[in-house]
DNA sequence: AAATCGAAAATCGTCGACGATTAGCTATTG
DNA sequence: CAATAGCTAATCGTCGACGATTTTCGATTT
């Protein structure tokens, strides 16, 4: 999700990218790889010296990340990695479902044969991952990619951006926030039905199926929220 | 939509609010009141001296505003008020419709009598504004308020935040981006039907009505985009 | 011993300054 | 006269420093 670039190298190359954006990516990476955990305090000075820059660009990066929901800034106290409570996560899941409904409705009428092929390839790959010992490590990224492609193909840039930002927040709540609700094989069967509906240009059907498919992971997150952590 | 506070006063009071957030509100206000127009260049130094602060806080405010889509930052060239093209606006309208569908589905099962009363009061007020010479200046803010309340009552904070940010962007595209698609009376009749469905706890009905109601303004924006410029 | 108070350290918010990049203007050339 | 090249001014990106606020930790009191 987050393109990883060697910060030191990027520092020498840039000239068409400000330090701020590089630092933002770096912070995103640190959160993504759990070097920073929800609730953790982000020390401006330490980050600055670690990246060999001054505090200015670091602060600017944090302001951007605050707006996108990854960080939380408390006046005169500092910035912290945002904590996603189960309640927040539930809200995000609902929002995600609504976005999927829209994606399906937009995509079904306009999908091309090439795009169908791309999606079908992903579904097949997931089938293999699901049958081979149920390898979630293989299944999960494919699942993420499949869902993402649905939004890319939907052709609404703003919808895609909103979806990605939302997924990033959800991963803050749980690393595998979007794993299939039931068995992988069952989940992928739904992927296949969704793809069929889209390929048949059935907007309403695709929209309904996608929303339902995605709402399942919400229910799952709620039942697990009690025993996890 | 944007709470207006005298910047000079706020500057003396704060102590629990950073300059950055005050400046961000000020820039939002300037955009809102068309002191800054889409495409305009935002001079950091000028803004800083006008507000009697240094460039640091101004830059931080701009980074936040960039992330929320109001400003666009070009490296080594400066920040500009974002230009919303008709294509972007169409995307936002679609997104808005999807959000309304979700709001309706969430709100219908849980709305209280008090909330219904609040909404009904707004609808009645809009009726008066619509009949009295069709006063759009009176109708428009009520319309905005009515829609906003639907999201507030839906009880999903993140949904509300997304909606508000989206409306703010839409107003960047056109000051009256959300005016009724047909005659005010007709539009308000839809408001009444929506309210009835919600009051009757009909989630699916409300969801469908709200989405349709809101999609109408998209169609309108597209037909006007050609002659309004 | 627990709680409260106060001083010292750490961190944040803000500022002014410096080099680097870009834009605008003038002069030169074909 | 148009186009290009070079110079100048304006602006951006980054930095280090200073006062203000918060936190830490030990001393004092009950």
Coordinates of C-alpha atoms (C1' of nucleotides) in Angstrom, one line a residue:
Chain A
X1 CA 0.0 0.0 0.0
X2 CA 2.8 2.4 0.9
X3 CA 5.6 2.6 -1.6
X4 CA 8.8 2.0 0.2
X5 CA 11.8 4.1 -0.9
X6 CA 15.1 4.4 0.8
X7 CA 14.8 7.7 2.6
X8 CA 18.5 8.5 2.3
X9 CA 18.5 7.9 -1.4
X10 CA 15.4 9.9 -1.9
X11 CA 17.0 12.8 0.0
X12 CA 19.7 13.1 -2.6
X13 CA 17.6 12.6 -5.6
X14 CA 14.5 14.7 -5.0
X15 CA 14.5 18.3 -6.4
X16 CA 11.0 17.6 -7.6
X17 CA 9.7 16.5 -4.2
X18 CA 9.8 18.3 -0.9
X19 CA 11.2 16.8 2.3
X20 CA 7.8 17.0 3.7
X21 CA 6.3 14.4 1.4
X22 CA 9.3 12.1 1.9
X23 CA 8.9 12.3 5.6
X24 CA 5.2 11.7 5.3
X25 CA 5.8 8.5 3.5
X26 CA 8.4 7.5 6.1
X27 CA 6.0 8.0 8.9
X28 CA 3.4 6.1 7.1
X29 CA 5.8 3.3 6.6
X30 CA 6.8 3.3 10.3
X31 CA 3.1 3.0 11.2
X32 CA 2.5 0.4 8.6
X33 CA 5.4 -1.8 9.9
X34 CA 4.4 -1.3 13.5
X35 CA 7.5 0.6 14.4
X36 CA 5.0 3.1 15.6
X37 CA 1.9 1.7 17.3
X38 CA -1.5 3.4 18.0
X39 CA -1.2 5.7 20.9
X40 CA 2.6 6.0 20.5
X41 CA 4.0 9.4 20.9
X42 CA 5.8 10.8 17.8
X43 CA 8.8 12.8 18.9
X44 CA 9.4 15.6 16.4
X45 CA 13.0 16.2 17.4
X46 CA 14.0 12.6 17.4
X47 CA 12.4 11.9 14.0
X48 CA 14.1 15.0 12.6
X49 CA 17.5 14.0 13.8
X50 CA 17.0 10.4 12.7
X51 CA 16.2 11.6 9.2
X52 CA 18.8 14.3 9.3
X53 CA 16.4 17.2 8.7
X54 CA 15.1 20.0 10.8
X55 CA 11.8 20.0 12.7
X56 CA 10.0 22.2 10.1
X57 CA 9.4 19.6 7.4
X58 CA 8.6 17.0 10.1
X59 CA 5.9 19.2 11.5
X60 CA 4.4 19.9 8.1
X61 CA 4.3 16.2 7.4
X62 CA 2.5 15.6 10.7
X63 CA -0.1 18.2 9.9
X64 CA -0.9 16.4 6.6
X65 CA -1.1 13.1 8.3
X66 CA -3.3 14.5 11.0
X67 CA -5.8 15.6 8.4
X68 CA -5.8 12.2 6.8
X69 CA -6.6 10.6 10.2
X70 CA -3.3 8.7 10.9
X71 CA -2.0 11.1 13.5
X72 CA -3.6 13.1 16.3
X73 CA -2.1 16.4 17.4
X74 CA -2.6 17.7 20.9
X75 CA -1.7 21.3 21.4
X76 CA 1.5 21.8 23.4
X77 CA 1.8 18.1 24.0
X78 CA 2.8 16.6 20.7
X79 CA 1.5 14.3 18.1
X80 CA 0.4 10.7 18.6
X81 CA -0.4 7.8 16.4
X82 CA -4.2 7.7 16.3
X83 CA -6.0 5.1 18.3
X84 CA -8.9 3.5 16.5
X85 CA -11.5 2.3 18.9
X86 CA -13.9 -0.5 18.0
X87 CA -16.5 2.2 17.7
X88 CA -14.4 4.1 15.1
X89 CA -13.7 0.9 13.3
X90 CA -17.4 0.0 13.1
X91 CA -18.0 3.4 11.5
X92 CA -15.3 2.9 9.0
X93 CA -16.6 -0.5 8.1
X94 CA -20.0 0.9 7.4
X95 CA -18.5 3.6 5.3
X96 CA -16.5 1.1 3.4
X97 CA -19.6 -0.9 2.6
X98 CA -21.3 2.2 1.2
X99 CA -18.3 2.9 -1.0
X100 CA -18.3 -0.6 -2.3
X101 CA -22.0 -0.3 -3.2
X102 CA -21.1 2.8 -5.3
X103 CA -18.1 1.2 -6.9
X104 CA -20.2 -1.8 -8.0
X105 CA -22.9 0.5 -9.5
X106 CA -20.3 2.5 -11.4
X107 CA -18.2 -0.3 -12.6
X108 CA -20.8 -2.8 -13.8
X109 CA -22.1 -0.7 -16.8
X110 CA -18.6 0.1 -18.1
X111 CA -16.3 -2.7 -17.3
X112 CA -14.2 -4.0 -20.2
X113 CA -13.2 -7.5 -21.1
X114 CA -9.6 -6.8 -20.3
X115 CA -10.6 -5.7 -16.8
X116 CA -12.8 -8.7 -16.3
X117 CA -9.8 -10.8 -17.2
X118 CA -7.6 -9.1 -14.6
X119 CA -10.2 -9.6 -11.9
X120 CA -10.8 -13.2 -12.9
X121 CA -7.0 -13.9 -12.7
X122 CA -7.0 -12.6 -9.2
X123 CA -10.0 -14.7 -8.2
X124 CA -8.3 -17.8 -9.5
X125 CA -5.1 -16.9 -7.7
X126 CA -7.1 -16.6 -4.5
X127 CA -8.7 -19.9 -5.1
X128 CA -5.3 -21.5 -5.2
X129 CA -4.2 -19.7 -2.0
X130 CA -7.4 -20.8 -0.3
X131 CA -7.1 -24.5 -1.3
X132 CA -3.4 -24.8 -0.6
X133 CA -3.6 -25.2 3.2
X134 CA -5.6 -22.1 3.4
X135 CA -2.6 -19.8 3.3
X136 CA -3.8 -16.4 4.6
X137 CA -0.4 -14.8 4.0
X138 CA -0.9 -15.4 0.3
X139 CA -4.6 -14.8 0.3
X140 CA -4.7 -11.5 2.1
X141 CA -2.7 -9.3 -0.3
X142 CA -4.5 -10.8 -3.3
X143 CA -7.8 -10.0 -1.5
X144 CA -6.6 -6.4 -1.0
X145 CA -5.6 -6.1 -4.6
X146 CA -8.9 -7.5 -5.9
X147 CA -10.9 -5.0 -3.9
X148 CA -8.6 -2.2 -4.9
X149 CA -8.9 -3.0 -8.6
X150 CA -12.7 -2.8 -8.3
X151 CA -12.3 0.8 -7.2
X152 CA -9.6 1.6 -9.8
X153 CA -11.8 0.2 -12.6
X154 CA -14.8 2.1 -11.3
X155 CA -13.2 5.2 -12.7
X156 CA -13.9 7.6 -9.9
X157 CA -10.6 9.0 -8.7
X158 CA -12.1 10.6 -5.6
X159 CA -13.9 7.4 -4.7
X160 CA -10.6 5.5 -5.0
X161 CA -8.7 8.0 -2.8
X162 CA -11.4 7.9 -0.2
X163 CA -11.4 4.1 -0.2
X164 CA -7.6 3.9 0.2
X165 CA -7.5 6.4 3.0
X166 CA -10.2 4.5 4.8
X167 CA -8.4 1.2 4.3
X168 CA -5.2 2.7 5.7
X169 CA -7.1 3.8 8.8
X170 CA -8.6 0.4 9.2
X171 CA -5.2 -1.2 9.1
X172 CA -4.3 1.1 12.0
X173 CA -7.1 -0.6 13.9
X174 CA -5.9 -4.1 13.0
X175 CA -3.1 -5.2 10.7
X176 CA -5.4 -7.7 9.0
X177 CA -8.5 -5.6 9.3
X178 CA -9.9 -6.8 6.0
X179 CA -9.4 -10.5 6.1
X180 CA -12.3 -12.7 4.9
X181 CA -15.2 -13.1 7.4
X182 CA -15.6 -16.8 6.9
X183 CA -13.5 -19.5 5.3
X184 CA -11.3 -18.2 2.5
X185 CA -13.0 -20.4 0.0
X186 CA -16.5 -19.1 0.9
X187 CA -15.3 -15.5 0.7
X188 CA -13.8 -16.1 -2.7
X189 CA -16.9 -17.7 -4.0
X190 CA -18.6 -14.4 -3.2
X191 CA -15.8 -12.7 -5.2
X192 CA -16.7 -14.9 -8.1
X193 CA -20.4 -14.1 -7.9
X194 CA -19.6 -10.4 -7.7
X195 CA -17.4 -10.6 -10.7
X196 CA -20.1 -12.5 -12.6
X197 CA -22.6 -9.8 -11.8
X198 CA -20.3 -7.1 -12.9
X199 CA -19.3 -8.9 -16.1
X200 CA -23.0 -9.2 -16.9
X201 CA -23.3 -5.4 -16.4
X202 CA -25.8 -5.9 -13.6
X203 CA -25.2 -2.7 -11.7
X204 CA -27.8 -3.2 -9.0
X205 CA -26.9 -6.8 -8.4
X206 CA -23.2 -6.1 -8.2
X207 CA -23.8 -3.2 -5.9
X208 CA -25.9 -5.3 -3.5
X209 CA -23.5 -8.2 -3.5
X210 CA -20.5 -6.0 -2.9
X211 CA -22.1 -4.2 0.0
X212 CA -23.1 -7.5 1.6
X213 CA -19.7 -9.1 1.0
X214 CA -18.0 -6.2 2.7
X215 CA -20.4 -5.8 5.6
X216 CA -19.5 -9.3 6.8
X217 CA -16.0 -8.2 7.8
X218 CA -17.6 -5.6 10.0
X219 CA -19.5 -8.2 12.0
X220 CA -16.4 -10.2 12.4
X221 CA -14.4 -7.3 13.7
X222 CA -17.0 -6.7 16.4
X223 CA -17.1 -10.3 17.7
X224 CA -13.3 -10.4 17.8
X225 CA -12.9 -7.0 19.4
X226 CA -13.8 -8.4 22.7
X227 CA -11.3 -11.2 23.0
X228 CA -8.4 -9.7 21.0
X229 CA -6.3 -7.3 23.1
Chain B
X1 CA -20.3 25.7 7.5
X2 CA -17.1 27.4 8.6
X3 CA -17.3 29.0 12.0
X4 CA -16.2 32.6 11.6
X5 CA -14.1 34.0 14.4
X6 CA -12.3 37.3 14.4
X7 CA -8.7 36.3 13.8
X8 CA -7.2 39.1 15.7
X9 CA -9.2 38.3 18.8
X10 CA -8.5 34.6 18.5
X11 CA -4.8 35.4 18.3
X12 CA -4.9 37.0 21.8
X13 CA -7.1 34.4 23.3
X14 CA -5.8 31.0 22.2
X15 CA -3.3 29.2 24.5
X16 CA -5.4 26.1 23.8
X17 CA -5.3 26.4 20.1
X18 CA -2.2 26.7 17.9
X19 CA -1.8 29.5 15.3
X20 CA -1.9 26.8 12.6
X21 CA -5.5 25.9 13.3
X22 CA -6.5 29.6 13.4
X23 CA -4.8 30.3 10.2
X24 CA -6.4 27.2 8.6
X25 CA -9.9 28.6 9.5
X26 CA -8.9 32.0 8.2
X27 CA -7.9 30.5 4.8
X28 CA -11.1 28.5 4.7
X29 CA -13.0 31.6 5.4
X30 CA -11.2 33.5 2.6
X31 CA -12.0 30.7 0.2
X32 CA -15.6 30.5 1.4
X33 CA -16.2 34.3 0.9
X34 CA -14.4 34.3 -2.5
X35 CA -11.5 36.4 -1.3
X36 CA -9.6 33.6 -2.8
X37 CA -10.9 31.9 -5.9
X38 CA -10.1 28.5 -7.4
X39 CA -6.8 28.7 -9.2
X40 CA -5.6 31.7 -7.2
X41 CA -2.1 31.7 -5.8
X42 CA -1.8 31.8 -2.1
X43 CA 1.2 33.9 -1.2
X44 CA 2.7 32.5 2.1
X45 CA 4.7 35.6 3.0
X46 CA 1.8 38.0 2.3
X47 CA -0.6 35.9 4.3
X48 CA 1.9 35.7 7.1
X49 CA 2.5 39.4 7.3
X50 CA -1.3 40.1 7.0
X51 CA -1.9 37.9 10.0
X52 CA 1.2 39.1 11.8
X53 CA 2.7 35.7 12.1
X54 CA 5.7 34.0 10.5
X55 CA 5.5 31.7 7.5
X56 CA 5.9 28.5 9.6
X57 CA 2.3 28.2 10.9
X58 CA 1.0 29.4 7.5
X59 CA 2.8 26.5 5.8
X60 CA 1.6 24.0 8.3
X61 CA -2.0 25.2 7.8
X62 CA -1.6 24.9 4.0
X63 CA -0.3 21.3 4.4
X64 CA -3.5 20.4 6.3
X65 CA -5.7 22.2 3.8
X66 CA -3.9 20.4 1.0
X67 CA -4.8 17.0 2.4
X68 CA -8.4 18.0 2.8
X69 CA -8.5 18.9 -0.8
X70 CA -9.0 22.7 -0.7
X71 CA -5.5 23.7 -1.7
X72 CA -3.0 22.3 -4.1
X73 CA 0.7 22.5 -3.5
X74 CA 3.2 22.6 -6.3
X75 CA 6.8 22.1 -5.3
X76 CA 9.0 25.2 -5.6
X77 CA 6.1 27.1 -7.0
X78 CA 3.7 27.6 -4.2
X79 CA 0.2 26.7 -3.1
X80 CA -3.0 27.4 -5.1
X81 CA -6.7 27.2 -4.4
X82 CA -7.8 23.9 -5.9
X83 CA -9.7 24.1 -9.2
X84 CA -12.6 21.7 -9.3
X85 CA -13.3 20.6 -12.9
X86 CA -16.7 19.4 -13.9
X87 CA -15.3 15.9 -13.9
X88 CA -14.2 16.2 -10.3
X89 CA -17.5 17.7 -9.3
X90 CA -19.4 14.8 -11.0
X91 CA -17.3 12.4 -8.9
X92 CA -18.0 14.2 -5.7
X93 CA -21.8 14.2 -6.5
X94 CA -21.7 10.4 -6.9
X95 CA -19.8 10.0 -3.7
X96 CA -22.3 12.3 -2.0
X97 CA -25.2 10.2 -3.1
X98 CA -23.6 7.0 -1.8
X99 CA -23.1 8.7 1.6
X100 CA -26.7 9.8 1.7
X101 CA -27.8 6.2 1.0
X102 CA -25.8 5.1 4.0
X103 CA -27.0 7.9 6.2
X104 CA -30.6 7.0 5.4
X105 CA -30.0 3.3 6.2
X106 CA -28.3 4.1 9.5
X107 CA -30.7 6.8 10.6
X108 CA -34.1 5.2 9.8
X109 CA -33.9 2.4 12.5
X110 CA -32.8 4.7 15.3
X111 CA -34.3 8.1 14.8
X112 CA -36.0 9.6 17.8
X113 CA -39.2 11.6 18.0
X114 CA -37.2 14.7 19.0
X115 CA -35.0 14.4 15.9
X116 CA -38.1 13.9 13.7
X117 CA -39.5 17.1 15.1
X118 CA -36.3 19.0 14.4
X119 CA -36.3 17.8 10.8
X120 CA -40.0 18.5 10.3
X121 CA -39.4 22.0 11.5
X122 CA -36.8 22.5 8.9
X123 CA -39.0 21.1 6.2
X124 CA -41.8 23.5 7.2
X125 CA -39.4 26.4 7.2
X126 CA -38.3 25.5 3.7
X127 CA -41.9 25.3 2.6
X128 CA -42.4 28.9 3.7
X129 CA -39.2 30.0 1.9
X130 CA -40.3 28.1 -1.2
X131 CA -43.8 29.6 -1.3
X132 CA -42.7 33.2 -0.4
X133 CA -41.6 34.2 -3.9
X134 CA -39.3 31.3 -4.0
X135 CA -36.6 32.9 -2.0
X136 CA -33.5 30.8 -2.7
X137 CA -31.4 32.9 -0.3
X138 CA -33.6 31.7 2.5
X139 CA -34.1 28.3 1.2
X140 CA -30.5 27.4 0.5
X141 CA -29.1 27.5 4.1
X142 CA -32.1 25.6 5.4
X143 CA -31.6 23.0 2.7
X144 CA -27.9 22.7 3.8
X145 CA -28.9 22.4 7.4
X146 CA -31.5 19.8 6.8
X147 CA -29.1 17.6 4.9
X148 CA -26.5 18.1 7.5
X149 CA -28.8 17.1 10.3
X150 CA -29.6 13.9 8.5
X151 CA -25.9 13.0 8.8
X152 CA -25.6 14.2 12.4
X153 CA -28.5 12.1 13.5
X154 CA -27.2 9.1 11.7
X155 CA -24.7 8.8 14.5
X156 CA -21.6 8.0 12.4
X157 CA -19.0 10.6 13.2
X158 CA -16.7 9.6 10.4
X159 CA -19.6 9.6 7.9
X160 CA -20.5 13.2 9.0
X161 CA -16.9 14.3 8.7
X162 CA -16.5 12.8 5.2
X163 CA -19.8 14.4 4.1
X164 CA -18.8 17.9 5.4
X165 CA -15.4 17.8 3.8
X166 CA -17.1 16.8 0.5
X167 CA -19.6 19.5 0.7
X168 CA -16.9 22.0 1.3
X169 CA -15.1 20.9 -1.8
X170 CA -18.3 21.0 -3.8
X171 CA -18.8 24.7 -2.8
X172 CA -15.3 25.3 -4.2
X173 CA -16.7 24.2 -7.5
X174 CA -19.8 26.3 -7.3
X175 CA -21.0 28.5 -4.4
X176 CA -24.5 27.1 -4.7
X177 CA -23.4 23.6 -5.6
X178 CA -26.2 22.0 -3.7
X179 CA -29.3 24.0 -4.7
X180 CA -32.4 22.1 -5.5
X181 CA -32.5 20.4 -8.9
X182 CA -36.0 21.5 -9.8
X183 CA -38.4 23.9 -8.2
X184 CA -37.9 24.4 -4.5
X185 CA -41.4 23.2 -3.7
X186 CA -40.8 19.9 -5.6
X187 CA -37.5 19.5 -3.9
X188 CA -39.0 20.0 -0.5
X189 CA -41.8 17.6 -1.2
X190 CA -39.0 15.0 -1.6
X191 CA -37.6 16.1 1.7
X192 CA -41.0 15.4 3.3
X193 CA -41.2 12.0 1.7
X194 CA -37.7 11.2 2.9
X195 CA -38.6 12.3 6.4
X196 CA -41.8 10.2 6.4
X197 CA -39.8 7.1 5.4
X198 CA -37.2 7.7 8.1
X199 CA -39.9 8.4 10.7
X200 CA -41.5 5.1 9.7
X201 CA -38.2 3.4 10.3
X202 CA -38.1 2.3 6.7
X203 CA -34.3 2.0 6.2
X204 CA -34.4 0.7 2.6
X205 CA -37.0 3.2 1.5
X206 CA -35.2 6.2 3.1
X207 CA -31.9 5.1 1.7
X208 CA -33.3 4.8 -1.8
X209 CA -35.2 8.1 -1.7
X210 CA -32.2 10.0 -0.3
X211 CA -29.8 8.7 -2.9
X212 CA -32.2 9.6 -5.7
X213 CA -33.0 13.0 -4.2
X214 CA -29.3 13.8 -4.1
X215 CA -28.4 12.4 -7.5
X216 CA -30.7 14.9 -9.1
X217 CA -28.4 17.8 -8.3
X218 CA -25.6 16.0 -10.1
X219 CA -27.5 15.9 -13.3
X220 CA -28.3 19.6 -12.9
X221 CA -24.6 20.5 -12.4
X222 CA -23.7 18.7 -15.6
X223 CA -26.2 20.5 -17.8
X224 CA -25.2 23.9 -16.3
X225 CA -21.5 23.3 -16.5
X226 CA -21.5 24.1 -20.2
X227 CA -23.1 27.6 -20.1
X228 CA -22.1 28.8 -16.6
X229 CA -18.5 28.3 -17.3
Chain C
dA1 C1' 4.4 6.5 53.8
dA2 C1' 1.5 9.1 50.8
dA3 C1' 0.5 13.4 49.0
dT4 C1' 1.7 18.0 47.6
dC5 C1' 4.7 21.4 46.0
dG6 C1' 8.5 23.3 43.3
dA7 C1' 12.5 23.4 40.5
dA8 C1' 14.9 21.4 36.4
dA9 C1' 14.7 19.1 32.0
dA10 C1' 12.4 18.1 27.9
dT11 C1' 9.4 19.3 24.3
dC12 C1' 6.4 22.3 21.7
dG13 C1' 5.2 26.7 19.1
dT14 C1' 7.0 30.4 16.8
dC15 C1' 10.2 33.2 14.6
dG16 C1' 13.8 35.3 11.5
dA17 C1' 17.4 34.1 8.2
dC18 C1' 19.9 31.7 4.5
dG19 C1' 20.5 29.2 0.1
dA20 C1' 17.9 27.3 -3.9
dT21 C1' 14.5 27.6 -7.3
dT22 C1' 11.4 30.0 -10.2
dA23 C1' 9.4 33.9 -12.7
dG24 C1' 9.9 38.4 -15.0
dC25 C1' 12.3 41.6 -17.5
dT26 C1' 15.9 43.4 -20.5
dA27 C1' 19.1 43.1 -24.0
dT28 C1' 21.1 40.8 -27.6
dT29 C1' 20.9 38.2 -31.8
dG30 C1' 19.1 36.2 -36.1
Chain D
dC1 C1' 10.4 42.1 -35.3
dA2 C1' 10.5 37.5 -33.0
dA3 C1' 13.0 34.5 -30.2
dT4 C1' 16.5 33.4 -27.1
dA5 C1' 19.8 34.1 -23.5
dG6 C1' 21.1 36.2 -19.3
dC7 C1' 20.3 38.9 -15.3
dT8 C1' 17.5 40.5 -11.4
dA9 C1' 13.8 40.2 -8.1
dA10 C1' 10.6 37.5 -5.8
dT11 C1' 9.3 33.3 -3.6
dC12 C1' 9.9 28.7 -1.8
dG13 C1' 12.3 25.1 1.2
dT14 C1' 14.9 24.4 5.0
dC15 C1' 17.3 25.4 9.1
dG16 C1' 18.8 26.7 13.9
dA17 C1' 17.4 29.5 17.9
dC18 C1' 14.4 31.4 21.5
dG19 C1' 10.6 31.8 24.8
dA20 C1' 6.5 29.2 26.5
dT21 C1' 4.4 25.1 28.1
dT22 C1' 4.4 20.6 29.9
dT23 C1' 6.4 16.8 32.1
dT24 C1' 9.6 14.7 35.3
dC25 C1' 11.5 14.0 39.6
dG26 C1' 13.1 15.0 44.1
dA27 C1' 12.2 17.6 48.5
dT28 C1' 9.0 18.9 51.8
dT29 C1' 5.0 18.4 54.6
dT30 C1' 1.2 16.1 56.8

